[in-house]
PDB file of C-alpha atoms and ligand atoms in Angstrom:
ATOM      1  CA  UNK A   3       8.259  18.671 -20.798  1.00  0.00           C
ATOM      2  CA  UNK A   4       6.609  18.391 -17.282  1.00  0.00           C
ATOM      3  CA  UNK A   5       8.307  19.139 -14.383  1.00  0.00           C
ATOM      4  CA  UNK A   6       8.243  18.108 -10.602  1.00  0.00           C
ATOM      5  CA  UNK A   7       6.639  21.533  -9.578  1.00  0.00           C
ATOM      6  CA  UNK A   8       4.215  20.910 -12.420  1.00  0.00           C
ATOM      7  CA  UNK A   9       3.523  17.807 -10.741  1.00  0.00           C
ATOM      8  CA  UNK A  10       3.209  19.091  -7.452  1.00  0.00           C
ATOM      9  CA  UNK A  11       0.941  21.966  -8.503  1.00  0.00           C
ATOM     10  CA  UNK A  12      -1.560  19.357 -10.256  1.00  0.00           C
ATOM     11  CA  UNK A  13      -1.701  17.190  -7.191  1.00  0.00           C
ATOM     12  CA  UNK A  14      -2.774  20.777  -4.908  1.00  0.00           C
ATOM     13  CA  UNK A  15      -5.129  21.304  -7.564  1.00  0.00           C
ATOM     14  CA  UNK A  16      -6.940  17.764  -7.414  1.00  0.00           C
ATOM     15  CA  UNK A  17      -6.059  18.033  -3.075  1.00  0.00           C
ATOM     16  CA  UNK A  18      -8.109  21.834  -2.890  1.00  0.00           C
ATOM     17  CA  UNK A  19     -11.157  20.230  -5.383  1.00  0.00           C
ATOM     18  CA  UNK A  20     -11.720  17.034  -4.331  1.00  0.00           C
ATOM     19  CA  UNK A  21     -10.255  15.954  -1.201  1.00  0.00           C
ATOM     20  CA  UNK A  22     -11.413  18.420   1.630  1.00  0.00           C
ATOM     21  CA  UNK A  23      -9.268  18.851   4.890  1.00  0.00           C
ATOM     22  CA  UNK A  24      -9.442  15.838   6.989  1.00  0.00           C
ATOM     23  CA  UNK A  25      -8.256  16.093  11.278  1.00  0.00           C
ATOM     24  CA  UNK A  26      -7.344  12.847  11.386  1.00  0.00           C
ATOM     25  CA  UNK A  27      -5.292  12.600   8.495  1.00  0.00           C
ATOM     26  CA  UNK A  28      -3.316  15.482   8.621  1.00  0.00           C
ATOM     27  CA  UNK A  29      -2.683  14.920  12.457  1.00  0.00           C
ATOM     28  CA  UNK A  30      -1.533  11.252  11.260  1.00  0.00           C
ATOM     29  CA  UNK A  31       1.295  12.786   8.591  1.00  0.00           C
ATOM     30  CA  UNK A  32       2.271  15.528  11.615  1.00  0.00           C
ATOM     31  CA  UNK A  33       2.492  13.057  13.898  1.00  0.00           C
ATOM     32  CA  UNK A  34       4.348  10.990  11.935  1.00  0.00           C
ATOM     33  CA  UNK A  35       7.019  13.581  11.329  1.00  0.00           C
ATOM     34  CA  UNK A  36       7.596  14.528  14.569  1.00  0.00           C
ATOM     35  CA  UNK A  37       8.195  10.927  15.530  1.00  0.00           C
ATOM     36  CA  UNK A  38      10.412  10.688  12.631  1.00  0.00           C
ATOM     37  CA  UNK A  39       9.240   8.615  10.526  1.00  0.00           C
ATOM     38  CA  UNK A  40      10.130   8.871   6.969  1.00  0.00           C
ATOM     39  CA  UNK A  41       7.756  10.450   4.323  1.00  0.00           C
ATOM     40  CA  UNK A  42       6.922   7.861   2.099  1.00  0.00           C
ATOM     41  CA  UNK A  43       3.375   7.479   2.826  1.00  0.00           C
ATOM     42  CA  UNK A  44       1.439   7.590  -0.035  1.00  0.00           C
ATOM     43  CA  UNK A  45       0.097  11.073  -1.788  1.00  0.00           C
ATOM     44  CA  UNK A  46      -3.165  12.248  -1.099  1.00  0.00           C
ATOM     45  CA  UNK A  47      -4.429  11.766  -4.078  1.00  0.00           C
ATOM     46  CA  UNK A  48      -2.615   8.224  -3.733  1.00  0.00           C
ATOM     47  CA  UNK A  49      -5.013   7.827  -0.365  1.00  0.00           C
ATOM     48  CA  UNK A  50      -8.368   8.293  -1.704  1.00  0.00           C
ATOM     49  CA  UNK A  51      -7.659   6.241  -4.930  1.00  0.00           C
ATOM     50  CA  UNK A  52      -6.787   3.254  -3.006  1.00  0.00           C
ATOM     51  CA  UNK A  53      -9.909   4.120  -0.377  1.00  0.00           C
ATOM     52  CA  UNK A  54     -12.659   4.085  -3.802  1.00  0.00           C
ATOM     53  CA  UNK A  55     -10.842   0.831  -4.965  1.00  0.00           C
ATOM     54  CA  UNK A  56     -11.751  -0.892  -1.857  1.00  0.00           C
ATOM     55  CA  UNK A  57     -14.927   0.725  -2.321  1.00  0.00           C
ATOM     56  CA  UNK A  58     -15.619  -0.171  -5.402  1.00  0.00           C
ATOM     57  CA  UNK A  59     -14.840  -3.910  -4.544  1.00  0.00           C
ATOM     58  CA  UNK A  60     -16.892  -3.542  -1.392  1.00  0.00           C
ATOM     59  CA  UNK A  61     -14.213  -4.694   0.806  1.00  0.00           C
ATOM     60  CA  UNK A  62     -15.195  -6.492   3.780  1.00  0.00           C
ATOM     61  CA  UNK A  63     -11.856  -7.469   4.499  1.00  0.00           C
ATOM     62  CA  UNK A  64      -8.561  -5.744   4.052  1.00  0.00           C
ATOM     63  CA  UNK A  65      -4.898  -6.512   4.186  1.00  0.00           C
ATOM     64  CA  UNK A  66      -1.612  -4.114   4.177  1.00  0.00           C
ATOM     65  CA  UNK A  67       1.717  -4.835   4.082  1.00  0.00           C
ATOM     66  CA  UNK A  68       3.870  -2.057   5.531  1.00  0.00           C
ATOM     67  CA  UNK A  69       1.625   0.583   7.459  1.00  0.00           C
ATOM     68  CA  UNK A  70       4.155   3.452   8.605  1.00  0.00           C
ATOM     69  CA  UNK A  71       2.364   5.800  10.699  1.00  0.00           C
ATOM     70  CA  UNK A  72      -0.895   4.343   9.381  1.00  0.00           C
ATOM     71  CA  UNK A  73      -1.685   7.162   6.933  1.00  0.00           C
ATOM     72  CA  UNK A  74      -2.582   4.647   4.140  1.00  0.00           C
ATOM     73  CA  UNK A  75      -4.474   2.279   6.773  1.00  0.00           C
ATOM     74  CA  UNK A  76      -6.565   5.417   7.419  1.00  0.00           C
ATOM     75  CA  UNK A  77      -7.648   5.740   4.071  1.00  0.00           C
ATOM     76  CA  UNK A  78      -8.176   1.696   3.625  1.00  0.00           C
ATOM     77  CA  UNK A  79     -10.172   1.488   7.082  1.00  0.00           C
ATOM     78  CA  UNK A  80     -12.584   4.654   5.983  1.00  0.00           C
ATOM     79  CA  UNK A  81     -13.607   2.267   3.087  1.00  0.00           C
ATOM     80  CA  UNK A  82     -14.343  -1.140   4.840  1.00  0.00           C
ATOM     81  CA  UNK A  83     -18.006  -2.150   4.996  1.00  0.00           C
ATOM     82  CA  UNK A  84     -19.817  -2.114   8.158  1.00  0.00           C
ATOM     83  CA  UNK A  85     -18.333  -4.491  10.331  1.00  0.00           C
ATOM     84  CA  UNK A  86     -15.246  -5.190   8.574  1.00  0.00           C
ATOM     85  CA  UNK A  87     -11.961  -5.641   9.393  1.00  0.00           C
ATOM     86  CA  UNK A  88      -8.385  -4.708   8.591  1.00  0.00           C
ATOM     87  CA  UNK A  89      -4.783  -6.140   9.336  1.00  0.00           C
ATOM     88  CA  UNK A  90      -1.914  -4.241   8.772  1.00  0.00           C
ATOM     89  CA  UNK A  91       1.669  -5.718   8.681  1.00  0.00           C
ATOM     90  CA  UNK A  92       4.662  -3.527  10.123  1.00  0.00           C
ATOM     91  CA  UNK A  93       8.308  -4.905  10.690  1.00  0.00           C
ATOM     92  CA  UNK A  94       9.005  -1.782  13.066  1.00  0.00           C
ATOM     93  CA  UNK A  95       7.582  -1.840  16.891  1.00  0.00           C
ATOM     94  CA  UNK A  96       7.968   1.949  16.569  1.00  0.00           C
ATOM     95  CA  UNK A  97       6.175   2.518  13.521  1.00  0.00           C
ATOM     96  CA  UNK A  98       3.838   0.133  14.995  1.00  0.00           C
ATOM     97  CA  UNK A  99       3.094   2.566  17.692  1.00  0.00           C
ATOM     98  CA  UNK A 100       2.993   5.250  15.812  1.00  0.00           C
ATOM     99  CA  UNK A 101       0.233   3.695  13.593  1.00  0.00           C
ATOM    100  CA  UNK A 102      -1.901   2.602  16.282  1.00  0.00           C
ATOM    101  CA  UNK A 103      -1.994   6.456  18.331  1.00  0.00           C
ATOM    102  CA  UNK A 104      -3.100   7.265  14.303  1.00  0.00           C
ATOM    103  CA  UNK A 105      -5.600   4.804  14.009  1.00  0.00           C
ATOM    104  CA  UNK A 106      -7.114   5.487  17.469  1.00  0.00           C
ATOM    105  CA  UNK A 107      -7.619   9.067  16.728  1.00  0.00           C
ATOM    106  CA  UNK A 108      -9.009   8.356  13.311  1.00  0.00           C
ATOM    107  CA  UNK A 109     -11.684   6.082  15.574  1.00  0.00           C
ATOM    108  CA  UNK A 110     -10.381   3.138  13.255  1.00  0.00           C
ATOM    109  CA  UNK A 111      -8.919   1.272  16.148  1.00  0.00           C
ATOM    110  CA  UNK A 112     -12.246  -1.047  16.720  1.00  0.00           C
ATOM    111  CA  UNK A 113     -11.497  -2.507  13.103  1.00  0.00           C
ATOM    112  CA  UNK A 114      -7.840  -2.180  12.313  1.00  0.00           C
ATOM    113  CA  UNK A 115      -5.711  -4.813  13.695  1.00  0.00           C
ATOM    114  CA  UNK A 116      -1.435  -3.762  13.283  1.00  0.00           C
ATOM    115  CA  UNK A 117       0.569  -6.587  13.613  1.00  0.00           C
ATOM    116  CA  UNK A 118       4.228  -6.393  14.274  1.00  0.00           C
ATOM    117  CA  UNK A 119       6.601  -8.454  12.383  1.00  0.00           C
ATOM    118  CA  UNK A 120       8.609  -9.635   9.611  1.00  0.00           C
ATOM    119  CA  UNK A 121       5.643  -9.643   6.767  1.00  0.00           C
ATOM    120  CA  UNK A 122       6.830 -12.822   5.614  1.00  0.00           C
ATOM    121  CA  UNK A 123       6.361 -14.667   8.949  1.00  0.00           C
ATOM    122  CA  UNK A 124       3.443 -12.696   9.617  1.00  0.00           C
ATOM    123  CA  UNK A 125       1.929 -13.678   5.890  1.00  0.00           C
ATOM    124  CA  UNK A 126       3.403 -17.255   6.755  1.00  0.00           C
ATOM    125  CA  UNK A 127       1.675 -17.936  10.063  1.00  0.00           C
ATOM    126  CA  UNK A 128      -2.097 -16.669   8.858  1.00  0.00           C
ATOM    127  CA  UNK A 129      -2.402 -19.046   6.239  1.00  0.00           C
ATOM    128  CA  UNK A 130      -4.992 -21.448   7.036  1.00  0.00           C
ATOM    129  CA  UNK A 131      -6.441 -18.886   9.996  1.00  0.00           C
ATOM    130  CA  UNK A 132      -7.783 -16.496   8.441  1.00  0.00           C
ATOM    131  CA  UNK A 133     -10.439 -15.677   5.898  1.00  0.00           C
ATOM    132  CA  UNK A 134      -9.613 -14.474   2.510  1.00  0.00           C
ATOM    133  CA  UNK A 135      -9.242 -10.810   1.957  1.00  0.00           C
ATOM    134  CA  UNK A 136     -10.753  -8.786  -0.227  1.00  0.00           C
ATOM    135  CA  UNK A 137      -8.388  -5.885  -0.988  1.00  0.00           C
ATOM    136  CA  UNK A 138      -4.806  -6.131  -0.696  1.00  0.00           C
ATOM    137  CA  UNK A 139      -2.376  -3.161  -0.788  1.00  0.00           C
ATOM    138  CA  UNK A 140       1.492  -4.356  -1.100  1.00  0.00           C
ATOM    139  CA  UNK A 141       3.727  -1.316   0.330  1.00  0.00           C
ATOM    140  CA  UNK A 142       6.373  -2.841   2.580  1.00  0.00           C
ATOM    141  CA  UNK A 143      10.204  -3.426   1.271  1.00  0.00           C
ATOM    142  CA  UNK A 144      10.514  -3.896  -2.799  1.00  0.00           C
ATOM    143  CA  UNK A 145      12.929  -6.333  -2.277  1.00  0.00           C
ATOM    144  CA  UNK A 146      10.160  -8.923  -0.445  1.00  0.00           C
ATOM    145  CA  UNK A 147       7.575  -8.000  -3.505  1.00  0.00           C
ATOM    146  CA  UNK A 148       7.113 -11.247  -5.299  1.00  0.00           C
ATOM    147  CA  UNK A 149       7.812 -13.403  -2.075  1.00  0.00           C
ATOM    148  CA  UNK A 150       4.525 -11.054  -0.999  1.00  0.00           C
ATOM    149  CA  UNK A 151       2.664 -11.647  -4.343  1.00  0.00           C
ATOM    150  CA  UNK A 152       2.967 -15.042  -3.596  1.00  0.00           C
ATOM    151  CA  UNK A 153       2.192 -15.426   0.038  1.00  0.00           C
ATOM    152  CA  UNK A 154      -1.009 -13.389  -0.509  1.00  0.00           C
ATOM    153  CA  UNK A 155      -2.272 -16.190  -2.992  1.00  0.00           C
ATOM    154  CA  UNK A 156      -3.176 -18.327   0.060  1.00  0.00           C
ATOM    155  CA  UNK A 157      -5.547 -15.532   1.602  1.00  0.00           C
ATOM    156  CA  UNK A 158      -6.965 -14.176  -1.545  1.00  0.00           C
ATOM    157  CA  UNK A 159     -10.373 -15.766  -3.501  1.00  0.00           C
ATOM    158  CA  UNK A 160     -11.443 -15.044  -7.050  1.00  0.00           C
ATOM    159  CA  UNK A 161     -12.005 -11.596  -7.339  1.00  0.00           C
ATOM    160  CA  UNK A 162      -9.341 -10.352  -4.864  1.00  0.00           C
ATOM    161  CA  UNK A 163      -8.007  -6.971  -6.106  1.00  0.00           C
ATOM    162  CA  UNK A 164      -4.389  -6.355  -4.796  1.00  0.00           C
ATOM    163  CA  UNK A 165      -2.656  -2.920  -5.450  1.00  0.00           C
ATOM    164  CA  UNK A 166       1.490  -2.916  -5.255  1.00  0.00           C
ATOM    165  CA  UNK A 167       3.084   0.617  -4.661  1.00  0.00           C
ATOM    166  CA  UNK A 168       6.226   1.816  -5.900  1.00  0.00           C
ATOM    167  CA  UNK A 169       6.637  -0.623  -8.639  1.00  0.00           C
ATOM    168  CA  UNK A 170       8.224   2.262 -11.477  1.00  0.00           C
ATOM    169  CA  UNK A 171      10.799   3.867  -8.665  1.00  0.00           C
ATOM    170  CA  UNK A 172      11.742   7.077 -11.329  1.00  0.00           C
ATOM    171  CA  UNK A 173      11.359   4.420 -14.115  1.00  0.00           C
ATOM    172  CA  UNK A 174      14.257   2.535 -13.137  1.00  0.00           C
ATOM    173  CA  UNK A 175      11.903  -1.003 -13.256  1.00  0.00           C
ATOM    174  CA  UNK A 176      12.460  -1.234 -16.874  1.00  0.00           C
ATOM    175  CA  UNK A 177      16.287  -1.490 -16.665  1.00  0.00           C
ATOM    176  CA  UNK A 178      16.766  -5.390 -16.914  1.00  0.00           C
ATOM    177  CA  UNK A 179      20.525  -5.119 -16.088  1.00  0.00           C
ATOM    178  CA  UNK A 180      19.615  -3.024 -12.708  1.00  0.00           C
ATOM    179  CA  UNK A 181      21.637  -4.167  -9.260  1.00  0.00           C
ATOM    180  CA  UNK A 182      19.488  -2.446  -6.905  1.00  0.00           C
ATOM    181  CA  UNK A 183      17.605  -5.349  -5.003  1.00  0.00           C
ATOM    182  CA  UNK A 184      14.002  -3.309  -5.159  1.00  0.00           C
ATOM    183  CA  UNK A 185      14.095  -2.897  -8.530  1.00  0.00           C
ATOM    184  CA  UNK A 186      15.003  -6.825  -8.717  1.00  0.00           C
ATOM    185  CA  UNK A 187      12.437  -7.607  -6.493  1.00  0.00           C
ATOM    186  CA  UNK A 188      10.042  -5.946  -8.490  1.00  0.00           C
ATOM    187  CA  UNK A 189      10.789  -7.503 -11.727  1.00  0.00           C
ATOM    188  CA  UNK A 190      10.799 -11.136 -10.051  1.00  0.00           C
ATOM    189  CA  UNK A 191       7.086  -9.851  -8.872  1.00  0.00           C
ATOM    190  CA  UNK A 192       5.723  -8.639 -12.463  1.00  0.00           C
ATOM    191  CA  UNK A 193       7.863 -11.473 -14.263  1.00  0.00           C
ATOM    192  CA  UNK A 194       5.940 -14.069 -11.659  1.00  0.00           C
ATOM    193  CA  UNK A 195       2.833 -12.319 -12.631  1.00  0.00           C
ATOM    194  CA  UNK A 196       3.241 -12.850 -16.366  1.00  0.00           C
ATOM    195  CA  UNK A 197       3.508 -17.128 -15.953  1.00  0.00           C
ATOM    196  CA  UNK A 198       0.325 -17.140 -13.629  1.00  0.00           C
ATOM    197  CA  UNK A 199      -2.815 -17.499 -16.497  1.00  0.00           C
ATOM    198  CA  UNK A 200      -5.382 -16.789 -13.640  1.00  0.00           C
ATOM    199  CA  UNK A 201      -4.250 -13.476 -12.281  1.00  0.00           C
ATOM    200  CA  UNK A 202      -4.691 -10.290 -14.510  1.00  0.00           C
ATOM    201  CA  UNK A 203      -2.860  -7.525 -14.271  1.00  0.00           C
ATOM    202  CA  UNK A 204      -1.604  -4.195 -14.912  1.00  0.00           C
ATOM    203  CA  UNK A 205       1.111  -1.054 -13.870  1.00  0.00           C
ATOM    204  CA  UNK A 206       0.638   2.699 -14.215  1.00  0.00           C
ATOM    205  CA  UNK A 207       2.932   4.951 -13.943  1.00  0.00           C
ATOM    206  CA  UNK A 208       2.638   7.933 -11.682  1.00  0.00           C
ATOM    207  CA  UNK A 209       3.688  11.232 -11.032  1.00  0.00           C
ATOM    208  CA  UNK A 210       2.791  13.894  -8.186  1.00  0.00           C
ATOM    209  CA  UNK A 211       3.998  15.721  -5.198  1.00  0.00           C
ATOM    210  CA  UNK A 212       6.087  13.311  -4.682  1.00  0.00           C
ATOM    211  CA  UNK A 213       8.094  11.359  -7.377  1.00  0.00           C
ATOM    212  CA  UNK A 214       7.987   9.425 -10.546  1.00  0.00           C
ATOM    213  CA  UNK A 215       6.527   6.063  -9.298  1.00  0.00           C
ATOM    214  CA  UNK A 216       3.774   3.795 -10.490  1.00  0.00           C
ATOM    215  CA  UNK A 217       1.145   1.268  -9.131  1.00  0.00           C
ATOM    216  CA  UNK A 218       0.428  -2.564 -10.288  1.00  0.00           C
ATOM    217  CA  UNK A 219      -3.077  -3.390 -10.093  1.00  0.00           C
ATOM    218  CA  UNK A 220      -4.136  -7.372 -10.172  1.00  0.00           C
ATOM    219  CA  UNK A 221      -7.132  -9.242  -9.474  1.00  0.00           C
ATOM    220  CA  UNK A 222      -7.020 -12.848  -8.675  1.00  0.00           C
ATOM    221  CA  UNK A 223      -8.923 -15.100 -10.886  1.00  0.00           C
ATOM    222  CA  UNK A 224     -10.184 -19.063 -10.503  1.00  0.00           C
TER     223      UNK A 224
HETATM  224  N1  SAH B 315       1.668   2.132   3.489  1.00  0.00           N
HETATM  225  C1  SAH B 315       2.308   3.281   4.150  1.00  0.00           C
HETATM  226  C2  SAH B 315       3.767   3.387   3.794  1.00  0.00           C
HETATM  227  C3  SAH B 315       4.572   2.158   4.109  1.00  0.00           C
HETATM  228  S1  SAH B 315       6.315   2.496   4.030  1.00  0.00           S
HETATM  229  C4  SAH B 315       1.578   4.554   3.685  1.00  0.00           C
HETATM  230  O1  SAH B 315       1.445   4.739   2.467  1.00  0.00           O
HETATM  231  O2  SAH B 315       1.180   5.355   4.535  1.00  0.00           O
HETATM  232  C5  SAH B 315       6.942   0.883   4.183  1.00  0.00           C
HETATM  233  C6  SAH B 315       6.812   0.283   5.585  1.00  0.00           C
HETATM  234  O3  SAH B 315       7.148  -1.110   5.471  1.00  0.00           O
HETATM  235  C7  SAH B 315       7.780   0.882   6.616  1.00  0.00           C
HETATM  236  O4  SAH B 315       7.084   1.282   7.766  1.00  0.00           O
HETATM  237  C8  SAH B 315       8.723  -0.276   6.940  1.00  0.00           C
HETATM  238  O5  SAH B 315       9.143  -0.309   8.292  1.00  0.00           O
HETATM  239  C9  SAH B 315       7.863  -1.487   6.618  1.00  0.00           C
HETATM  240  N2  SAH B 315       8.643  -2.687   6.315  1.00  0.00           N
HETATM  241  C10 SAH B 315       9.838  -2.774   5.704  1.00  0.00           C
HETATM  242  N3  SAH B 315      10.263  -4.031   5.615  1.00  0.00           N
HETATM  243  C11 SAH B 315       9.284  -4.793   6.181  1.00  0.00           C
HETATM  244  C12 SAH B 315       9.136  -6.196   6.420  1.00  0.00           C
HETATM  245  N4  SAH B 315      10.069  -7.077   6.033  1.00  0.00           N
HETATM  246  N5  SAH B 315       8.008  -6.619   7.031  1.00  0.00           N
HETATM  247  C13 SAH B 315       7.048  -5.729   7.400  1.00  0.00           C
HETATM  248  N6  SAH B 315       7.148  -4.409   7.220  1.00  0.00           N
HETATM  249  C14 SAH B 315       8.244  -3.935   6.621  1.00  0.00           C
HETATM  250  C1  DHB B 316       9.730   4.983  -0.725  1.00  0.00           C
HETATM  251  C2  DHB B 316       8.444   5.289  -1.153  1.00  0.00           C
HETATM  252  C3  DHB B 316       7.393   4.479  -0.803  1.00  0.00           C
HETATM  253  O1  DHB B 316       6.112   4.747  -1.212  1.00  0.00           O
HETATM  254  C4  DHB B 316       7.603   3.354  -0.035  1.00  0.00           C
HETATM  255  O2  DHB B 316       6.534   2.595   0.261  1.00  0.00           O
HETATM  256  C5  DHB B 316       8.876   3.038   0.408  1.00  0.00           C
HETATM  257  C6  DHB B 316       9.946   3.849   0.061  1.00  0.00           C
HETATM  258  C7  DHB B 316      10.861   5.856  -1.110  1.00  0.00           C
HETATM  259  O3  DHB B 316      10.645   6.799  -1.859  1.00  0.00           O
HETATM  260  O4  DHB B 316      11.988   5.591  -0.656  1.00  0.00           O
HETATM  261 MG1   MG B 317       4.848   3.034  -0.990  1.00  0.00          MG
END
């Protein structure tokens, strides 16, 4: 059996080998835990898997739901095109804040717009005034994750990859008889996703520094 040191020492292993020591994003996490914010930013490992997805789709456009102290949104922003463009959705002005001193130092700031808000509204309010996004990365409250799925249909086109964190929480998403609303949330997202013929999709689980977790992976079809 595997253990969460195990786990831990794998992810320093891949960390020391293949992601070198960034400034930016290691002032980002300090930062971020001296203002307080929780640690539930993604690994990273976690990071730089999301940044060669949007890579690999050539993302042009990008769209996050739940940015923290913008550690995520660092990665995400690194991999736009030239002249692309990323909005990131937070609920919390402080947060918010946080995310934008983050962004700044990172010299994302000229293409990463943070808006503050509930995600639904915020979702709500750009349909019809924006253009479609590439590259979507779901990481805001679990509860909210197939009223997100959904919303995200609107400002999506054929070939739109979207990425949902946190969708395994220590396994817990198979238990159909579970009471915790993220965990229902979740299971109203990936039961939504098995009625919709056009979207494909997938969920791996995870382990690392961090916990026993998992990510879905979709892309929108016509
Ligand atoms: N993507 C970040 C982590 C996000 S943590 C990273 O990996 O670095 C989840 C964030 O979602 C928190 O900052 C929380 O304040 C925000 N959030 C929670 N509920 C929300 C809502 N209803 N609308 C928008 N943001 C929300
Ligand atoms: C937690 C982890 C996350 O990655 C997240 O986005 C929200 C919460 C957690 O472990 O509580
Ligand atoms: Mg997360």
């Amino acid at each position: 059996m595997s253990s969460p040191e195990q786990w831990k020492a794998v992810d320093q292993y891949v960390v020391d080998l293949l992601l070198p020591p960034d400034a930016a994003l290691q002032a980002a996490l300090d930062d971020s835990t001296a203002a307080g914010l929780p640690s539930i930013n993604v690994s990273p490992p976690q990071g730089k898997m999301l940044q060669l997805l949007a890579r690999a789709c050539g993302a042009k456009r990008i769209l996050e739901i739940g940015t923290l102290g913008g550690y995520s949104t660092i990665w995400l922003a690194r991999a736009l095109k030239p002249g692309g463009h990323l909005i990131t959705l937070e609920i919390d002005l402080h947060h918010a804040e946080i995310a934008r001193r983050n962004l700044a130092r990172a010299g994302m700031a000229d293409r990463v717009e943070v808006r503050v808000g509930r995600a639904a509204d915020l979702l709500d309010a750009m349909q019809g005034f924006v253009d479609p996004f590439d590259f979507i990365f779901i990481d805001a409250d679990k509860a909210s994750s197939d009223v997100y799925f959904k919303a995200i249909m609107a400002l999506s086109h054929p070939g739109t990859v979207v990425i949902v964190d946190n969708v395994v929480r220590d396994g817990k998403v198979a238990d159909a008889k579970s009471e915790d609303e993220d965990i229902k949330g979740i299971r109203r997202m990936t039961e939504w996703l098995a009625t919709q013929p056009t979207i494909s999709a997938t969920a791996i689980q995870t382990v690392g520094g961090k916990s026993y977790d998992g990510f879905l992976m979709a892309i929108i079809g016509t």
